[in-house]
CSV table of C-alpha atoms and ligand atoms in Angstrom, one decimal:
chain,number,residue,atom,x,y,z
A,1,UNK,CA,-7.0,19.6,-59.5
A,2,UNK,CA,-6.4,16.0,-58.7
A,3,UNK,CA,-9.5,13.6,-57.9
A,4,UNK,CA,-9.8,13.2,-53.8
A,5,UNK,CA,-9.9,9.1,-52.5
A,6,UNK,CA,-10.2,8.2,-49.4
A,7,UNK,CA,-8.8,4.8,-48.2
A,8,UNK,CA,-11.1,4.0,-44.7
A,9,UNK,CA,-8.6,1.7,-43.0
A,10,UNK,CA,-4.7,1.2,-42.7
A,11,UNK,CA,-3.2,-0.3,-45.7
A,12,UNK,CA,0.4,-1.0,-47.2
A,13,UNK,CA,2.5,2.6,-47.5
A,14,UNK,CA,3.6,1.3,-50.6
A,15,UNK,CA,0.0,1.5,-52.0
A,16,UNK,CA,-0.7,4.9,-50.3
A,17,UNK,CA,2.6,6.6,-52.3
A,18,UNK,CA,1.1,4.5,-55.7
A,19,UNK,CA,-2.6,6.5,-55.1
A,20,UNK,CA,-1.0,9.1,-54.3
A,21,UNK,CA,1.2,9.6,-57.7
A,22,UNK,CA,-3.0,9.9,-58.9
A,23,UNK,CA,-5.1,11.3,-55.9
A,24,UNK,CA,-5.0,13.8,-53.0
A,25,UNK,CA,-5.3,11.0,-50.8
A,26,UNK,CA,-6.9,11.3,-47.3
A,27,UNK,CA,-6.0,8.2,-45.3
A,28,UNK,CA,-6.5,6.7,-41.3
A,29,UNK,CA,-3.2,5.1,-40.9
A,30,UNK,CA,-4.1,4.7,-37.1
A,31,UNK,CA,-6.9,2.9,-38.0
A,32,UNK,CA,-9.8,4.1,-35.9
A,33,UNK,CA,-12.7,2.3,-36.5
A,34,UNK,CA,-15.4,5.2,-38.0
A,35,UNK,CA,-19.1,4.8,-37.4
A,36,UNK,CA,-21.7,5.3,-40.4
A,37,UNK,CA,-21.8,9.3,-39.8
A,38,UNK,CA,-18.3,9.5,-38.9
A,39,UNK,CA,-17.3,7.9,-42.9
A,40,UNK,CA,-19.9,9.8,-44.2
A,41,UNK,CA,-17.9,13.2,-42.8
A,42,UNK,CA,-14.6,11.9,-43.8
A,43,UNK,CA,-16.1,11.1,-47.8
A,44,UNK,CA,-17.5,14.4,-48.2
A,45,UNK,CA,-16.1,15.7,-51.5
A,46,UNK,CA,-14.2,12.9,-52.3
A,47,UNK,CA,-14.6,11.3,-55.7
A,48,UNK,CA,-13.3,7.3,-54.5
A,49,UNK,CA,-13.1,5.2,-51.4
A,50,UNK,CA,-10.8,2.2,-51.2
A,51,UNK,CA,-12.5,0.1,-48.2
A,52,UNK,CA,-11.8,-3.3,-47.0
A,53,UNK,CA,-14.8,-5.0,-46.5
A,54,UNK,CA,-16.2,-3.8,-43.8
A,55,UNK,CA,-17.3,-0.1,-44.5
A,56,UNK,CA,-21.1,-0.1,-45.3
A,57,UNK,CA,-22.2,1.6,-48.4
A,58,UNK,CA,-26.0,1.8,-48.6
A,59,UNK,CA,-28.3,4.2,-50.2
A,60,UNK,CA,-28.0,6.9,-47.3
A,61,UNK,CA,-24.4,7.0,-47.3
A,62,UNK,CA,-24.5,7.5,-51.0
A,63,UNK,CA,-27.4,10.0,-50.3
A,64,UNK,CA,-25.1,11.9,-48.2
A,65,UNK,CA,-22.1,11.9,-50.5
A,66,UNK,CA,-22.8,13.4,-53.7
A,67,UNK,CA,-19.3,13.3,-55.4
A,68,UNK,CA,-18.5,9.6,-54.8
A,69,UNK,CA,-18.4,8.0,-57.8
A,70,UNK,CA,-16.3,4.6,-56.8
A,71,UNK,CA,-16.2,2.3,-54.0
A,72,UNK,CA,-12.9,0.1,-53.9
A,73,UNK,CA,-13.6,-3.0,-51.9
A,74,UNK,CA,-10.1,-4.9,-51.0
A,75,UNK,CA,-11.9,-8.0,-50.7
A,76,UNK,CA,-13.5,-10.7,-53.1
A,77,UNK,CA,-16.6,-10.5,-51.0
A,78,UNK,CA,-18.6,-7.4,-51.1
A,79,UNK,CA,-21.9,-7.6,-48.9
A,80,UNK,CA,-20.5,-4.5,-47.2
A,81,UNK,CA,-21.7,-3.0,-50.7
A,82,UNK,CA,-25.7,-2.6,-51.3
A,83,UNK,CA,-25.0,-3.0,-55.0
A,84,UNK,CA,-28.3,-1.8,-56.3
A,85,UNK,CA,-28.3,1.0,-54.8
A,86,UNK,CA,-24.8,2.2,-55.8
A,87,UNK,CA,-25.9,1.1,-59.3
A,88,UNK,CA,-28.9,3.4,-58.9
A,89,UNK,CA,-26.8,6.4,-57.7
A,90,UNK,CA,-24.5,5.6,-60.8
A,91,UNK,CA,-21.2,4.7,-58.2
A,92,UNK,CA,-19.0,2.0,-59.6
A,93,UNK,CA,-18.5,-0.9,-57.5
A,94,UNK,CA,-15.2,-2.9,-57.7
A,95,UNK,CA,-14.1,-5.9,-55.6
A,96,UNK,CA,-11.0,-8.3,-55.5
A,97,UNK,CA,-11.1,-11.2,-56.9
A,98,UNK,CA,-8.6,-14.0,-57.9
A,99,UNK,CA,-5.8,-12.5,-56.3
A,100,UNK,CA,-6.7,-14.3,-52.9
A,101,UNK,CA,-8.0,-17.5,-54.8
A,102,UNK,CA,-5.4,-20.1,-53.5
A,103,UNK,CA,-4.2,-18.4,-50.2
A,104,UNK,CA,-7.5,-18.8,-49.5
A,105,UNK,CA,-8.4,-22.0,-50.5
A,106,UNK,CA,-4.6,-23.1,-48.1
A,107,UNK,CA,-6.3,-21.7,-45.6
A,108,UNK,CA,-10.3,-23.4,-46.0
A,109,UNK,CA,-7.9,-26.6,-46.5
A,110,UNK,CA,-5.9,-26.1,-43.4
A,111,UNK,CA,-8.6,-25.1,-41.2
A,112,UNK,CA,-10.5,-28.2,-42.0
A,113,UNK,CA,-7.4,-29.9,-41.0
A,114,UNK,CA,-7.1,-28.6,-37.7
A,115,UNK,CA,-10.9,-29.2,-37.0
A,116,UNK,CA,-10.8,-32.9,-38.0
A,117,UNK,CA,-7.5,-33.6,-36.2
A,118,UNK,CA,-8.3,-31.6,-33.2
A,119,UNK,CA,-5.5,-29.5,-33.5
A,120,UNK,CA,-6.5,-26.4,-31.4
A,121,UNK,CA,-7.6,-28.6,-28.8
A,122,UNK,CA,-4.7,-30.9,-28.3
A,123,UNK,CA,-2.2,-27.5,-28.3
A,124,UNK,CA,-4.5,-26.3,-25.5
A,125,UNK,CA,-4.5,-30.2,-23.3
A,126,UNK,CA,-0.7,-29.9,-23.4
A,127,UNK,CA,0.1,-26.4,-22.7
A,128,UNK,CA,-2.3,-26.8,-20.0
A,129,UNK,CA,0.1,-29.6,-18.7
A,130,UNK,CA,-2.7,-32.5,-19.1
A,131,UNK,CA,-0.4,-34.5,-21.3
A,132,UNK,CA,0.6,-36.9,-18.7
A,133,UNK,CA,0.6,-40.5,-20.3
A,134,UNK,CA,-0.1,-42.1,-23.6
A,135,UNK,CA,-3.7,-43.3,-24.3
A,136,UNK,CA,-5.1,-45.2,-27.3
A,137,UNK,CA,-7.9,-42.8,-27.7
A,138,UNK,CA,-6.3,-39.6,-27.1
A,139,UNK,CA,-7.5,-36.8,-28.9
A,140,UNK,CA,-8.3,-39.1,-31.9
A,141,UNK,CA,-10.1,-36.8,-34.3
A,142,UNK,CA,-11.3,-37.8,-38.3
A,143,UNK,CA,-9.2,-38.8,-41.1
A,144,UNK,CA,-9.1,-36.2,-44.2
A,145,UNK,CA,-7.5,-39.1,-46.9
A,146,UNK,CA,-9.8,-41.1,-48.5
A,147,UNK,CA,-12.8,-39.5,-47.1
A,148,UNK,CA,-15.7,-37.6,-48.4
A,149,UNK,CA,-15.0,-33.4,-48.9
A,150,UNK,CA,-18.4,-31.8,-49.0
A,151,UNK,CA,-18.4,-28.4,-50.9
A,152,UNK,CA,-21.3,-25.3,-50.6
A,153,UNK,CA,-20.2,-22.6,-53.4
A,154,UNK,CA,-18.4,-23.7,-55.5
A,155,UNK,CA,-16.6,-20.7,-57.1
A,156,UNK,CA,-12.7,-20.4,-57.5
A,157,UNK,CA,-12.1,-20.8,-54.3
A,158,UNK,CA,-13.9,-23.7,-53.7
A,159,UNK,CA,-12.7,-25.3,-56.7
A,160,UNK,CA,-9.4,-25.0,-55.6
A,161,UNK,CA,-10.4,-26.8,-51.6
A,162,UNK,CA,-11.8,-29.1,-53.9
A,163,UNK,CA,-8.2,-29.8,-56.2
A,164,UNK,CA,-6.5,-30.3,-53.2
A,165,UNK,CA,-8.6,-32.4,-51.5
A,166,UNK,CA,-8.9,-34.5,-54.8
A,167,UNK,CA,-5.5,-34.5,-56.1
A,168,UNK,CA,-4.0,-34.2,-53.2
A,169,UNK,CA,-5.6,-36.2,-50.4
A,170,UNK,CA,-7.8,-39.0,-52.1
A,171,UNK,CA,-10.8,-37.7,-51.2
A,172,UNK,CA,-14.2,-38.4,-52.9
A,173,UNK,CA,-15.4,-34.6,-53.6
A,174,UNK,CA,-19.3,-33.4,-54.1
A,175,UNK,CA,-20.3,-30.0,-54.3
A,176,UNK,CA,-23.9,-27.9,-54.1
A,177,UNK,CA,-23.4,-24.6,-56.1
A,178,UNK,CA,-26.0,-22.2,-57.3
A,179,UNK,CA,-25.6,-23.4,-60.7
A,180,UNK,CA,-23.7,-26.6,-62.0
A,181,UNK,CA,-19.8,-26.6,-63.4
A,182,UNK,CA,-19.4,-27.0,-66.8
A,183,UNK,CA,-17.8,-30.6,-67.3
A,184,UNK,CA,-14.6,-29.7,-67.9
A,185,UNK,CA,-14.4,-27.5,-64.5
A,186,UNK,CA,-16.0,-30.6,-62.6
A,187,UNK,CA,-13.6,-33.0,-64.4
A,188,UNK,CA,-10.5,-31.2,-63.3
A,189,UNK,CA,-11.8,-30.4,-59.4
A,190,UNK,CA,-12.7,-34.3,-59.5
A,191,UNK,CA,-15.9,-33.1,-58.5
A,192,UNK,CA,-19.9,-34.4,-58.3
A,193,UNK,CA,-22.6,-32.2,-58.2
A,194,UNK,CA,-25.1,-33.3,-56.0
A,195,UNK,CA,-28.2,-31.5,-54.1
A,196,UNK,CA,-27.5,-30.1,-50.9
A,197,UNK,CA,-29.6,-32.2,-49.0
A,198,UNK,CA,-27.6,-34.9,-50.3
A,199,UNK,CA,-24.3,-32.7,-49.6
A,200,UNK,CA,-25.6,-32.3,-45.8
A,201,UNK,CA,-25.7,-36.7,-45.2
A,202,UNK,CA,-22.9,-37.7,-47.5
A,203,UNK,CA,-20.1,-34.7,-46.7
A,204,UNK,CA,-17.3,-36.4,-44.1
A,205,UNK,CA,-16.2,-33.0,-43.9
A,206,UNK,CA,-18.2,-30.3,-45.4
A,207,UNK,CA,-16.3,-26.5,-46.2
A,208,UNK,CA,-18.9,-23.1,-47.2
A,209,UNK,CA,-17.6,-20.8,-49.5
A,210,UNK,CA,-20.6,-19.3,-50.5
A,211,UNK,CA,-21.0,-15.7,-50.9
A,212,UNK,CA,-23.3,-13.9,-48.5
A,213,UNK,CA,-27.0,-12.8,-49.2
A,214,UNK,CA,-30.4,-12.5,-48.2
A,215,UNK,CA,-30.5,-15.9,-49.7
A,216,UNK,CA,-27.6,-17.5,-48.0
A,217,UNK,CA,-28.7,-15.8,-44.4
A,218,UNK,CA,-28.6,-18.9,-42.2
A,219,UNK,CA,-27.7,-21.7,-44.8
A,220,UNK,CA,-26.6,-23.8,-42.4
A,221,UNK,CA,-28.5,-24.0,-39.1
A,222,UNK,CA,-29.9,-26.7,-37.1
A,223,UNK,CA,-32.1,-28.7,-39.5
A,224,UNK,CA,-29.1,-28.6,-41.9
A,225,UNK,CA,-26.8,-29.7,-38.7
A,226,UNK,CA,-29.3,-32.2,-37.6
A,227,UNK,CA,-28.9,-33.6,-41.3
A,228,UNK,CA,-25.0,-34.4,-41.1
A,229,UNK,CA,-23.1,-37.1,-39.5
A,230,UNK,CA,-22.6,-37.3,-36.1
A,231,UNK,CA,-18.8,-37.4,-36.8
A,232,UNK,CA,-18.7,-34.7,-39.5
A,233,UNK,CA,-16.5,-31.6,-39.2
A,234,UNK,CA,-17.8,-28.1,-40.5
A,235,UNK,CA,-15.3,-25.7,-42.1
A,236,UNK,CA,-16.9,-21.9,-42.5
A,237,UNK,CA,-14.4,-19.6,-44.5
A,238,UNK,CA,-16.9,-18.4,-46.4
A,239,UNK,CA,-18.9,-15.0,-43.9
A,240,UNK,CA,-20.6,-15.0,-40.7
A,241,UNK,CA,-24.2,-15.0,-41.1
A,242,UNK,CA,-24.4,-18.2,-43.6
A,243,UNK,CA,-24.5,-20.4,-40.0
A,244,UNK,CA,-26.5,-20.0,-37.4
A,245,UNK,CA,-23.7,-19.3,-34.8
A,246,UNK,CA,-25.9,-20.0,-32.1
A,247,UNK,CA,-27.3,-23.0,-33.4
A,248,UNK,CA,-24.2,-24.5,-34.3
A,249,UNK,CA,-22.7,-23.9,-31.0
A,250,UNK,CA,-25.6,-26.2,-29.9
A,251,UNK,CA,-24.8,-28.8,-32.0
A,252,UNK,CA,-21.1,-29.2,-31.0
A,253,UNK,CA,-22.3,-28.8,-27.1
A,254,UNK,CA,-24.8,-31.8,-28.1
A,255,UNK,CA,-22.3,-33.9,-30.7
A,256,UNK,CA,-24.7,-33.7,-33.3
A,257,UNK,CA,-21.6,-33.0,-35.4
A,258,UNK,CA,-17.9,-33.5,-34.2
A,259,UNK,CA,-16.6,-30.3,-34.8
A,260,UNK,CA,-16.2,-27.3,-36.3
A,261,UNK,CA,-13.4,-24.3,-37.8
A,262,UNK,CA,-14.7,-21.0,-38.5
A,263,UNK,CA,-12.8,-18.1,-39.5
A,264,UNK,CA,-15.9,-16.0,-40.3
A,265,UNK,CA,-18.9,-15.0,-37.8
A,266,UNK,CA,-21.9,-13.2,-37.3
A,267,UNK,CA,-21.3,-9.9,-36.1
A,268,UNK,CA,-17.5,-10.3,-36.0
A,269,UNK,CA,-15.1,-9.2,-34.4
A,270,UNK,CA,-17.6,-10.0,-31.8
A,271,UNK,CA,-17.9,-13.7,-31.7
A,272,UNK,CA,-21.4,-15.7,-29.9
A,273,UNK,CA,-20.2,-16.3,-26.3
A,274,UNK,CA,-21.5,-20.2,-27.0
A,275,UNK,CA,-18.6,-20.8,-29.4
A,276,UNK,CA,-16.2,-19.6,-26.8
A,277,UNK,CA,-17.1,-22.6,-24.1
A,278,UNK,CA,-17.0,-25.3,-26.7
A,279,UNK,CA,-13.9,-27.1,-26.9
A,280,UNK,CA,-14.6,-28.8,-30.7
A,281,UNK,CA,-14.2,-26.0,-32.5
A,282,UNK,CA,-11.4,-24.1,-33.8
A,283,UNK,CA,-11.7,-20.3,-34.2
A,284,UNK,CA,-9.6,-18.2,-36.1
A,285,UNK,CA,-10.0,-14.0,-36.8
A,286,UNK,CA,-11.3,-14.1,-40.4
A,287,UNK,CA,-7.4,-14.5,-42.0
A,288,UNK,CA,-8.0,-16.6,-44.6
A,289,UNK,CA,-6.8,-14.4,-47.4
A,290,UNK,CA,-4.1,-13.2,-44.9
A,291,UNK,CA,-0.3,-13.8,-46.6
A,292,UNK,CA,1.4,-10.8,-46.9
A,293,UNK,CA,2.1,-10.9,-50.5
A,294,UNK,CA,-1.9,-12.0,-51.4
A,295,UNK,CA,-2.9,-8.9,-49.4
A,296,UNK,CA,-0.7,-7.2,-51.2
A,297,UNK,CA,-2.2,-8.3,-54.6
A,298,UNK,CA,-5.4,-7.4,-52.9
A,299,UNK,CA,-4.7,-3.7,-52.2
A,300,UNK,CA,-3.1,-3.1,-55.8
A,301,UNK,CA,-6.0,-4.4,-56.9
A,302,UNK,CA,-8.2,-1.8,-54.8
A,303,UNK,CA,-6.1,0.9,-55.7
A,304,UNK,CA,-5.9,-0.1,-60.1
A,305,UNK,CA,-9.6,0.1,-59.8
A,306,UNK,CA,-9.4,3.5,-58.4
A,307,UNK,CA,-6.7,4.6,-60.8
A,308,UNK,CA,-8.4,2.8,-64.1
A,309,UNK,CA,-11.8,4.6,-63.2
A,310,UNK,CA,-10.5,7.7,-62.3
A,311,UNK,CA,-8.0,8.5,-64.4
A,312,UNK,CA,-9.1,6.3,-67.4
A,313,UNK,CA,-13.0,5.1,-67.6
A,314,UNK,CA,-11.5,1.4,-67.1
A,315,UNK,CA,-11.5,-0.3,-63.8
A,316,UNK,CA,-10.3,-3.9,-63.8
A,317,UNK,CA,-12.7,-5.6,-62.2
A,318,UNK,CA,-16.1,-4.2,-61.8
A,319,UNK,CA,-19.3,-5.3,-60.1
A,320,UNK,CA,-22.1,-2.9,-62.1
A,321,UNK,CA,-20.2,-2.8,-64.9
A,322,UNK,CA,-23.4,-1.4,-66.7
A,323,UNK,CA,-23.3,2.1,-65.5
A,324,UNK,CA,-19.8,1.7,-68.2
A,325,UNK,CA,-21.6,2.0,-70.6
A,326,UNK,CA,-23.9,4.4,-69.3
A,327,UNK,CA,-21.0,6.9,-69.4
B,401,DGY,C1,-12.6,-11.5,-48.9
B,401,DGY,O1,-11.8,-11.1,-49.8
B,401,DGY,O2,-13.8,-11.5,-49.1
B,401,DGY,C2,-12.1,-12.1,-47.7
B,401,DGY,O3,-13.0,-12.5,-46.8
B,401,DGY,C3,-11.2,-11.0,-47.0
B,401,DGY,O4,-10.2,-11.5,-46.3
């Protein structure tokens, strides 16, 4: 009898006919959003779950679904996962890595583009038919060459906002990470370590690409605002819940920065009503990783972790890889 999966969301066909040259695959092509109760019916009796980032998995789902042994995430980030507690009911974790490195850091780059150059707005002034006459200040917003790229995580993705913003676009670049880069890394990103207080006043432009955790909850709210420049833009790519949304929507209302982009928010898809009145920020539907062939790579990803644990022992990119060895 073949293993049972269960992928929680739509995903390509192409990667459906792949699992299913493995699994008995149960799928929701239509894409209904499940709650908790409603994924934990759908799991029972199925050995793996490809999900995409936004199923929970916590101790009483696991609880309630003896037979999973795997959780696929199709996304680099994983704080859908609680990780201890699938490593203490012996399910493999996997995640996504690598694969959406440089779409990703296009994006972070672009996005702080569009905030510093006031892109969003000045689309919305002239489709609005308020373009009426040339002004010296119109729209002015903040140059990205030559100035000073702040960076907060500074894992792959970061170090590739930080390549082109060196390489690229002259830009001085410092960075606040967990732990520091080895030389060589810091040499090739053109980057300087510094601590994040100093990141907060120095950063022209400062981009998060942290991962989410207890830690991180609220990394940047308003004493960490009320630390930047007045004409500093903020770039979030990294997930809703490092800013304070609330407190940041504050500080654009009040200019105590000049603007911000956010693809990522707390309790998205909703998104705080305060960011919706502001016009200095740009908001985009958490697409960062979102080319068609990177999501793709993503899902393939998802799906040889499935196919290397099930069928082999060896998934390709694990999170507890301890309970490998356990086996
Ligand atoms: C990730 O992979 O964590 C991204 O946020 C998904 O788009």
């Amino acid at each position: 009898m073949l293993p049972i999966i269960l992928i929680a969301r739509a995903i390509f066909p192409e990667v459906i006919a792949k699992l299913a040259q493995h699994f008995e695959v149960a799928t929701n092509q239509t894409d209904e959003s499940w709650t908790p109760a409603q994924l934990i019916q759908n799991l029972q009796g199925t050995q793996g779950v490809f999900t995409t980032g936004g199923e929970r998995i916590d101790a009483a789902l696991l609880a309630a679904c003896p037979d999973l042994k795997i959780c696929a995430n199709m996304a680099v980030g994983y704080n859908n996962f609680d990780l201890k507690a699938m490593t203490a009911a012996g399910v493999l974790a996997t995640n996504a890595p690598d694969v959406l490195t440089e779409t990703t850091a296009d994006f972070g780059f672009a996005l702080l583009m569009a905030t510093a150059r006031r892109m969003a707005e000045a689309e919305h002034f002239l489709r609005a038919g308020l373009w009426t006459s040339w002004r010296y200040d119109l729209l002015a917003g903040a140059d990205i060459h030559g100035s000073t790229l702040g960076i907060l995580g500074m894992g792959r993705i970061g170090q590739g906002i930080a390549k082109r913003g060196a390489h690229g676009f002259g830009m001085q670049v410092i960075y606040h990470n967990r732990s520091r880069l080895d030389l060589a890394t810091e040499r090739a990103c053109k980057a300087s370590y510094v601590s994040k207080e100093e990141l907060l006043k120095a950063a022209d432009h400062l981009v998060l690409v942290l991962p989410y955790s207890a830690s991180s909850h609220h990394a940047i709210g308003a004493p960490e605002l009320a630390q930047m420049k007045p004409t500093a833009t903020l770039v979030n790519i990294a997930r809703g819940g490092i800013v304070d949304d609330a407190a940041l929507a504050m500080a654009l209302r009040n200019k105590t920065i000049a603007a911000a982009g956010l693809d990522v928010f707390e309790g998205e898809p909703a998104v705080h009503p305060d960011l919706l009145t502001v016009p200095n920020v740009v908001l985009t539907p958490h697409i960062a990783s979102a080319t068609l062939p990177t999501r793709l790579a993503m899902a393939n990803l998802a799906a040889d972790n499935l196919i290397g644990f099930l069928k082999h022992g060896t998934p390709l990119t694990p999170l507890n890889p301890e309970l490998l060895t356990k086996r």
